[in-house]
Short mmCIF file of C-alpha atoms in Angstrom, two decimals:
data_model
loop_
_atom_site.label_atom_id
_atom_site.label_comp_id
_atom_site.label_asym_id
_atom_site.label_seq_id
_atom_site.Cartn_x
_atom_site.Cartn_y
_atom_site.Cartn_z
CA MET P 1341 29.09 -18.80 23.34
CA THR P 1342 30.54 -22.06 22.09
CA ASP P 1343 33.33 -21.71 24.67
CA TYR P 1344 30.77 -22.39 27.38
CA ILE P 1345 28.85 -25.28 25.83
CA SER P 1346 31.31 -27.85 27.20
CA ASN P 1347 31.07 -26.35 30.70
CA SER P 1348 29.58 -29.00 33.01
CA VAL P 1349 27.30 -26.51 34.79
CA VAL P 1350 26.03 -25.13 31.49
CA GLN P 1351 25.43 -28.69 30.30
CA SER P 1352 23.33 -29.31 33.41
CA LEU P 1353 21.34 -26.15 32.70
CA ILE P 1354 20.70 -27.25 29.10
CA ALA P 1355 19.53 -30.62 30.42
CA LEU P 1356 17.10 -28.82 32.80
CA GLN P 1357 18.63 -30.56 35.79
CA GLU P 1358 18.08 -29.52 39.39
CA ILE P 1359 21.45 -28.45 40.77
CA THR P 1360 23.07 -26.59 43.65
CA TRP P 1361 25.73 -24.14 42.46
CA PHE P 1362 28.43 -22.75 44.75
CA ASN P 1363 30.00 -19.59 43.44
CA PRO P 1364 33.69 -20.36 42.77
CA ARG P 1365 34.53 -16.63 42.80
CA LYS P 1366 32.96 -15.90 46.18
CA VAL P 1367 35.23 -13.99 48.57
CA ARG P 1368 34.89 -12.63 52.09
CA PHE P 1369 32.56 -9.66 52.22
CA ASP P 1370 34.99 -7.50 54.22
CA GLN P 1371 37.51 -7.87 51.38
CA VAL P 1372 35.24 -6.15 48.85
CA GLN P 1373 32.85 -4.07 50.97
CA SER P 1374 34.70 -0.76 50.63
CA ASP P 1375 34.99 -1.18 46.85
CA LEU P 1376 31.26 -1.58 46.20
CA SER P 1377 29.43 1.22 44.40
CA LEU P 1378 26.72 1.17 47.09
CA GLN P 1379 27.24 1.22 50.84
CA MET P 1380 25.33 0.98 54.11
CA SER P 1381 24.75 4.74 53.98
CA ASP P 1382 22.77 4.31 50.75
CA MET P 1383 20.59 1.65 52.36
CA LEU P 1384 19.98 3.82 55.42
CA ASP P 1385 19.01 6.72 53.13
CA ALA P 1386 16.44 4.49 51.44
CA SER P 1387 15.10 3.39 54.81
CA ASP P 1388 14.80 7.01 55.96
CA ARG P 1389 12.88 7.92 52.81
CA LEU P 1390 10.37 5.13 53.38
CA THR P 1391 9.96 6.38 56.94
CA ARG P 1392 9.23 9.90 55.69
CA PHE P 1393 6.56 8.51 53.37
CA ALA P 1394 5.04 6.22 56.02
CA PRO P 1395 2.36 8.71 57.20
CA TYR P 1396 1.24 9.19 53.60
CA LEU P 1397 1.12 5.44 52.95
CA ALA P 1398 -0.90 4.87 56.13
CA GLN P 1399 -3.36 7.53 55.00
CA VAL P 1400 -3.95 6.33 51.44
CA PHE P 1401 -3.51 2.58 51.97
CA PRO P 1402 -5.52 1.56 55.07
CA GLU P 1403 -3.97 -1.91 54.96
CA THR P 1404 -0.71 -0.33 56.16
CA SER P 1405 -2.26 1.52 59.10
CA ALA P 1406 -1.47 -1.32 61.54
CA THR P 1407 2.25 -0.82 60.82
CA ASN P 1408 1.96 2.99 60.64
CA GLY P 1409 2.65 3.02 56.92
CA ILE P 1410 5.69 0.74 57.00
CA ILE P 1411 5.58 -1.91 54.27
CA GLU P 1412 6.55 -5.01 56.20
CA SER P 1413 5.71 -8.68 56.71
CA GLU P 1414 5.70 -11.19 59.55
CA LEU P 1415 8.65 -13.45 60.35
CA LYS P 1416 7.26 -16.73 61.63
CA ALA P 1417 8.47 -20.21 62.51
CA ILE P 1418 7.34 -23.05 60.20
CA PRO P 1419 8.10 -26.24 62.19
CA ALA P 1420 5.75 -28.42 60.11
CA MET P 1421 7.73 -27.60 56.96
CA GLN P 1422 10.99 -28.20 58.83
CA HIS P 1423 9.80 -31.69 59.84
CA ALA P 1424 8.62 -32.40 56.28
CA LEU P 1425 11.98 -31.38 54.83
CA SER P 1426 13.82 -33.49 57.38
CA ASP P 1427 11.68 -36.51 56.49
CA SER P 1428 12.18 -35.95 52.75
CA VAL P 1429 15.98 -36.18 53.01
CA ASN P 1430 16.04 -38.54 56.02
CA LEU P 1431 18.25 -36.08 57.87
CA ASP P 1432 17.62 -33.99 60.95
CA ILE P 1433 17.57 -30.27 60.07
CA SER P 1434 18.83 -28.48 63.15
CA GLY P 1435 18.24 -24.87 64.08
CA ARG P 1436 15.05 -22.94 63.38
CA LEU P 1437 13.30 -22.66 60.03
CA LEU P 1438 11.55 -19.33 59.58
CA MET P 1439 9.52 -17.80 56.76
CA LYS P 1440 9.58 -14.09 55.94
CA CYS P 1441 6.03 -13.62 54.65
CA ASP P 1442 6.80 -11.15 51.87
CA ASN P 1443 4.07 -12.77 49.79
CA GLN P 1444 1.78 -10.88 52.17
CA LEU P 1445 3.46 -7.48 51.94
CA PRO P 1446 0.72 -4.84 51.91
CA ILE P 1447 -0.29 -2.84 48.83
CA ALA P 1448 1.19 -5.17 46.19
CA GLY P 1449 1.33 -8.59 47.88
CA SER P 1450 4.79 -9.71 46.84
CA ILE P 1451 8.48 -9.28 47.59
CA LYS P 1452 8.54 -6.62 44.84
CA ALA P 1453 6.49 -4.21 46.97
CA ARG P 1454 9.47 -2.70 48.82
CA GLY P 1455 11.64 -2.02 45.78
CA GLY P 1456 8.94 -1.06 43.30
CA ILE P 1457 7.07 1.24 45.64
CA TYR P 1458 10.33 2.74 46.88
CA GLU P 1459 11.48 3.78 43.39
CA VAL P 1460 8.10 5.38 42.61
CA LEU P 1461 8.23 7.31 45.89
CA LEU P 1462 11.82 8.39 45.22
CA HIS P 1463 10.82 9.74 41.79
CA ALA P 1464 7.76 11.50 43.23
CA GLU P 1465 9.85 13.11 45.98
CA ARG P 1466 12.39 14.41 43.49
CA LEU P 1467 9.67 15.90 41.28
CA ALA P 1468 7.94 17.53 44.25
CA LEU P 1469 11.18 19.00 45.57
CA GLY P 1470 12.21 20.18 42.11
CA ASN P 1471 8.87 21.91 41.56
CA GLY P 1472 8.84 23.69 44.90
CA LEU P 1473 5.91 21.75 46.36
CA LEU P 1474 7.88 20.02 49.09
CA LYS P 1475 10.50 20.49 51.78
CA ASN P 1476 12.11 17.50 53.48
CA SER P 1477 10.77 18.76 56.79
CA ASP P 1478 7.15 18.61 55.57
CA ASP P 1479 4.58 16.06 56.70
CA TYR P 1480 4.49 13.79 53.66
CA ARG P 1481 0.74 13.36 53.94
CA ILE P 1482 0.58 16.46 51.72
CA PHE P 1483 1.30 14.11 48.81
CA ASP P 1484 -2.38 13.18 49.17
CA SER P 1485 -3.56 16.53 47.78
CA GLU P 1486 -4.60 18.04 44.47
CA PRO P 1487 -1.45 20.12 43.80
CA PHE P 1488 0.66 16.97 43.96
CA ARG P 1489 -1.74 14.91 41.86
CA ALA P 1490 -1.88 17.72 39.29
CA LEU P 1491 1.90 17.75 39.03
CA PHE P 1492 2.22 13.97 38.73
CA SER P 1493 -0.59 13.74 36.14
CA LYS P 1494 1.73 15.56 33.72
CA HIS P 1495 4.35 12.82 34.09
CA GLN P 1496 4.46 9.22 32.93
CA ILE P 1497 5.92 6.15 34.61
CA VAL P 1498 6.63 3.08 32.48
CA VAL P 1499 7.76 -0.41 33.44
CA GLY P 1500 8.03 -3.88 31.90
CA SER P 1501 7.09 -6.83 34.10
CA THR P 1502 6.05 -10.45 34.38
CA GLY P 1503 3.47 -9.24 36.88
CA ASN P 1504 4.59 -8.64 40.47
CA LEU P 1505 6.81 -5.61 39.87
CA GLY P 1506 4.10 -4.24 37.59
CA LEU P 1507 1.60 -4.46 40.44
CA SER P 1508 3.80 -2.50 42.86
CA ILE P 1509 4.76 0.15 40.29
CA GLY P 1510 1.27 0.45 38.84
CA ILE P 1511 -0.71 0.62 42.08
CA MET P 1512 1.66 3.12 43.73
CA SER P 1513 2.03 5.33 40.66
CA ALA P 1514 -1.71 5.48 40.03
CA LYS P 1515 -2.41 6.36 43.67
CA LEU P 1516 -0.02 9.32 43.44
CA GLY P 1517 -1.66 10.47 40.20
CA PHE P 1518 0.92 9.50 37.59
CA ASP P 1519 -0.01 8.39 34.09
CA VAL P 1520 1.40 4.87 34.42
CA THR P 1521 1.84 2.12 31.83
CA VAL P 1522 2.85 -1.46 32.60
CA HIS P 1523 4.09 -3.65 29.75
CA MET P 1524 3.20 -7.23 30.69
CA SER P 1525 4.91 -10.35 29.32
CA SER P 1526 2.99 -13.29 27.87
CA ASP P 1527 3.19 -15.30 31.10
CA ALA P 1528 1.66 -12.57 33.30
CA ARG P 1529 -1.50 -13.74 35.06
CA GLU P 1530 -4.83 -12.36 33.88
CA TRP P 1531 -5.90 -11.39 37.39
CA LYS P 1532 -2.84 -9.18 37.72
CA LYS P 1533 -3.70 -7.36 34.50
CA ALA P 1534 -7.31 -6.96 35.62
CA LEU P 1535 -6.27 -5.62 39.02
CA LEU P 1536 -3.98 -3.04 37.44
CA ARG P 1537 -6.68 -1.86 35.05
CA SER P 1538 -9.12 -1.54 37.96
CA LYS P 1539 -6.63 0.90 39.55
CA GLY P 1540 -6.48 3.06 36.41
CA VAL P 1541 -3.22 1.65 35.07
CA ASN P 1542 -2.56 1.33 31.33
CA VAL P 1543 -1.70 -2.31 30.64
CA VAL P 1544 0.03 -3.30 27.40
CA GLU P 1545 -0.03 -7.04 26.76
CA HIS P 1546 2.76 -8.76 24.85
CA THR P 1547 2.84 -12.19 23.23
CA ALA P 1548 6.57 -12.46 23.98
CA ASP P 1549 8.49 -12.91 27.23
CA TYR P 1550 9.75 -10.56 29.92
CA GLY P 1551 12.72 -9.27 27.95
CA VAL P 1552 10.51 -7.97 25.14
CA ALA P 1553 8.09 -6.35 27.60
CA VAL P 1554 10.97 -4.50 29.27
CA GLU P 1555 12.46 -3.35 25.99
CA GLN P 1556 9.12 -2.11 24.67
CA GLY P 1557 8.59 -0.18 27.89
CA ARG P 1558 12.05 1.33 27.62
CA GLN P 1559 11.42 2.41 24.03
CA GLU P 1560 8.07 3.98 24.94
CA ALA P 1561 9.60 5.99 27.77
CA MET P 1562 12.31 7.33 25.50
CA GLN P 1563 9.69 9.07 23.35
CA LYS P 1564 8.67 11.57 26.05
CA ASP P 1565 10.74 13.95 28.14
CA THR P 1566 8.21 13.63 30.97
CA ALA P 1567 8.38 9.82 31.07
CA TYR P 1568 10.34 7.90 33.70
CA PHE P 1569 11.30 4.29 32.97
CA ILE P 1570 11.75 1.94 35.91
CA ASP P 1571 14.36 -0.49 34.67
CA ASP P 1572 14.06 -3.85 36.42
CA GLU P 1573 17.21 -4.97 34.62
CA ASP P 1574 19.47 -2.15 35.80
CA SER P 1575 18.11 -0.02 38.65
CA THR P 1576 20.05 0.95 41.75
CA SER P 1577 16.89 2.51 43.22
CA LEU P 1578 14.94 -0.76 43.06
CA PHE P 1579 17.99 -2.53 44.47
CA LEU P 1580 18.20 -0.19 47.47
CA GLY P 1581 14.47 -0.40 48.09
CA TYR P 1582 14.78 -4.18 48.32
CA SER P 1583 17.85 -3.92 50.54
CA VAL P 1584 15.87 -2.23 53.32
CA ALA P 1585 14.39 -5.67 54.08
CA ALA P 1586 17.69 -6.54 55.80
CA LEU P 1587 17.28 -3.78 58.38
CA ARG P 1588 13.70 -4.88 59.06
CA LEU P 1589 14.74 -8.54 59.37
CA GLN P 1590 17.54 -7.62 61.76
CA LYS P 1591 14.99 -5.95 64.04
CA GLN P 1592 12.64 -8.93 63.88
CA LEU P 1593 15.42 -11.38 64.74
CA VAL P 1594 16.41 -9.30 67.75
CA GLU P 1595 12.77 -9.17 68.88
CA GLN P 1596 12.60 -12.98 68.69
CA GLY P 1597 15.87 -13.41 70.57
CA ILE P 1598 17.66 -14.93 67.58
CA VAL P 1599 21.41 -14.32 67.47
CA VAL P 1600 23.34 -14.23 64.19
CA ASP P 1601 27.09 -14.66 64.56
CA LYS P 1602 29.91 -17.06 63.67
CA ASP P 1603 28.45 -19.83 65.82
CA HIS P 1604 24.85 -19.09 64.78
CA PRO P 1605 24.93 -18.47 61.01
CA LEU P 1606 21.87 -17.36 59.07
CA PHE P 1607 20.93 -19.13 55.82
CA VAL P 1608 18.50 -17.30 53.54
CA TYR P 1609 16.75 -18.69 50.46
CA LEU P 1610 15.40 -16.21 47.94
CA PRO P 1611 13.41 -16.66 44.70
CA CYS P 1612 15.24 -15.19 41.71
CA GLY P 1613 13.93 -13.86 38.41
CA VAL P 1614 15.95 -11.03 36.88
CA GLY P 1615 17.83 -10.78 40.19
CA GLY P 1616 16.87 -7.36 41.53
CA ALA P 1617 14.93 -8.36 44.63
CA PRO P 1618 17.18 -11.21 45.84
CA GLY P 1619 20.25 -9.19 44.88
CA GLY P 1620 19.18 -6.15 46.86
CA ILE P 1621 18.19 -8.21 49.88
CA THR P 1622 21.49 -10.12 49.77
CA PHE P 1623 23.42 -6.86 49.58
CA GLY P 1624 21.52 -5.58 52.61
CA LEU P 1625 21.97 -8.77 54.59
CA LYS P 1626 25.72 -8.76 53.92
CA GLN P 1627 25.93 -5.13 55.07
CA VAL P 1628 24.14 -6.07 58.31
CA PHE P 1629 25.52 -9.55 59.08
CA GLY P 1630 28.69 -9.81 56.98
CA ASP P 1631 29.88 -13.37 56.38
CA HIS P 1632 27.62 -14.74 59.11
CA VAL P 1633 24.80 -14.82 56.54
CA HIS P 1634 24.74 -17.19 53.56
CA CYS P 1635 22.31 -16.44 50.73
CA PHE P 1636 20.97 -18.90 48.17
CA PHE P 1637 18.98 -17.89 45.10
CA ALA P 1638 16.31 -20.31 43.83
CA GLU P 1639 15.55 -20.32 40.09
CA PRO P 1640 13.34 -22.56 37.94
CA THR P 1641 15.23 -25.08 35.84
CA HIS P 1642 13.53 -23.61 32.76
CA SER P 1643 14.59 -20.02 33.57
CA PRO P 1644 18.09 -20.20 35.11
CA CYS P 1645 19.24 -16.84 33.76
CA MET P 1646 21.17 -15.57 36.79
CA VAL P 1647 23.20 -18.70 37.44
CA LEU P 1648 23.97 -18.86 33.70
CA GLY P 1649 25.24 -15.28 33.73
CA MET P 1650 27.27 -15.87 36.88
CA GLU P 1651 28.80 -19.19 35.79
CA THR P 1652 29.85 -17.90 32.37
CA GLY P 1653 30.84 -14.46 33.63
CA LEU P 1654 28.75 -12.92 30.84
CA HIS P 1655 25.95 -11.71 33.16
CA ASN P 1656 23.34 -10.01 30.93
CA GLY P 1657 25.42 -10.84 27.84
CA ILE P 1658 23.80 -14.26 27.57
CA SER P 1659 20.23 -15.56 27.75
CA VAL P 1660 18.74 -18.98 28.45
CA GLN P 1661 17.10 -18.95 25.02
CA GLU P 1662 20.56 -18.95 23.42
CA LEU P 1663 21.06 -22.38 24.98
CA GLY P 1664 17.70 -23.66 23.73
CA ILE P 1665 16.05 -23.38 27.17
CA ASP P 1666 12.40 -22.39 26.78
CA ASN P 1667 11.98 -19.99 29.75
CA GLN P 1668 8.56 -21.53 30.48
CA THR P 1669 7.64 -21.98 34.15
CA CYS P 1670 4.55 -21.88 36.32
CA ALA P 1671 6.48 -19.46 38.55
CA ASP P 1672 5.52 -16.55 36.30
CA GLY P 1673 7.40 -13.98 38.39
CA LEU P 1674 10.64 -15.87 37.75
CA ALA P 1675 10.19 -16.38 34.00
CA VAL P 1676 13.18 -14.29 32.95
CA GLY P 1677 15.61 -15.26 30.21
CA ARG P 1678 18.35 -12.65 30.70
CA PRO P 1679 19.69 -11.50 34.11
CA SER P 1680 20.16 -8.01 35.46
CA ALA P 1681 23.19 -6.13 34.16
CA PHE P 1682 23.71 -4.64 37.61
CA VAL P 1683 23.02 -7.39 40.12
CA GLY P 1684 25.35 -10.17 38.97
CA PRO P 1685 28.57 -8.16 39.27
CA MET P 1686 27.34 -6.49 42.47
CA ASP P 1687 26.32 -9.67 44.30
CA GLY P 1688 28.91 -12.05 42.89
CA PHE P 1689 30.77 -12.00 46.19
CA ALA P 1690 27.74 -13.17 48.11
CA ALA P 1691 25.31 -15.57 46.53
CA GLN P 1692 24.98 -19.27 45.79
CA TRP P 1693 22.26 -20.91 43.71
CA CYS P 1694 19.68 -23.68 43.88
CA LEU P 1695 17.75 -24.69 40.77
CA TYR P 1696 14.38 -26.35 41.10
CA GLY P 1697 11.99 -27.85 38.58
CA PHE P 1698 9.01 -25.51 38.77
#
């Protein structure tokens, strides 16, 4: 690690400075698209699966009935914030500033809802198909029945989380009938733990950070053949579930008459913890809009794990704690010390970074 201590970006991270980082290894998307391990077809498959499950979701989660079981949020203009930002930098910000309200996604109330719920549904579908309870042509509302709950009650789902992913995994798994355990890091909010317990979820509290919660969850799942571990650090299923947001955003932009092309580029700012959600969304946006979209990840100055992994090229081989950074932030969902093993190499062609002091 000593080779990187003299690096000016790493020095800024150690000093907890707010910075903007432009990826020096970024290339045109069309130059690497065909070489990626995931493609548009994988994203479309994930979208189709969510569509198959939509009637079931509308039936068991009434809050999704208005969207017919599709987990989606509003895209709205925020002119007051645009004016405030312009005033703060004494510079006119042209174009339109929009907010994708994923903090209001139904069922779990965070950006993690799409990916977390998607992976649970994918696992449930595979079990049902493998046990002869389901055909792809079936009405998926049959998941809301005793034979399915009886099957899932014999299986465990385990996840480690700072809170938001745990909510999506826990609530969805419990609704289906799984025996679900969420390992929560020390910075997870008490109300999130209480909500999970009220849904019948087993919550294991840890005095250490996110990395320990994930590892303990992984170790628990390894003890049982019927246990399925949802790995926030290295899951293509979570990644693809998040990526579906790009297809939904594309539709919303068309509905609002907003063009994205060379002369009308799209800039997207995404909060980043371990990297799964912003990574998946960035992958999806690049598949849809190519190099007409520019994605920026926002991390707390006290938890800059993804930019550290990208700058050094070590990805999950280095943690912020190794640099003496405390990983303490009020943004509990972003309090991650070591980045995803999967996302950094996958999204290295696409993303830039902003670090903020929260």
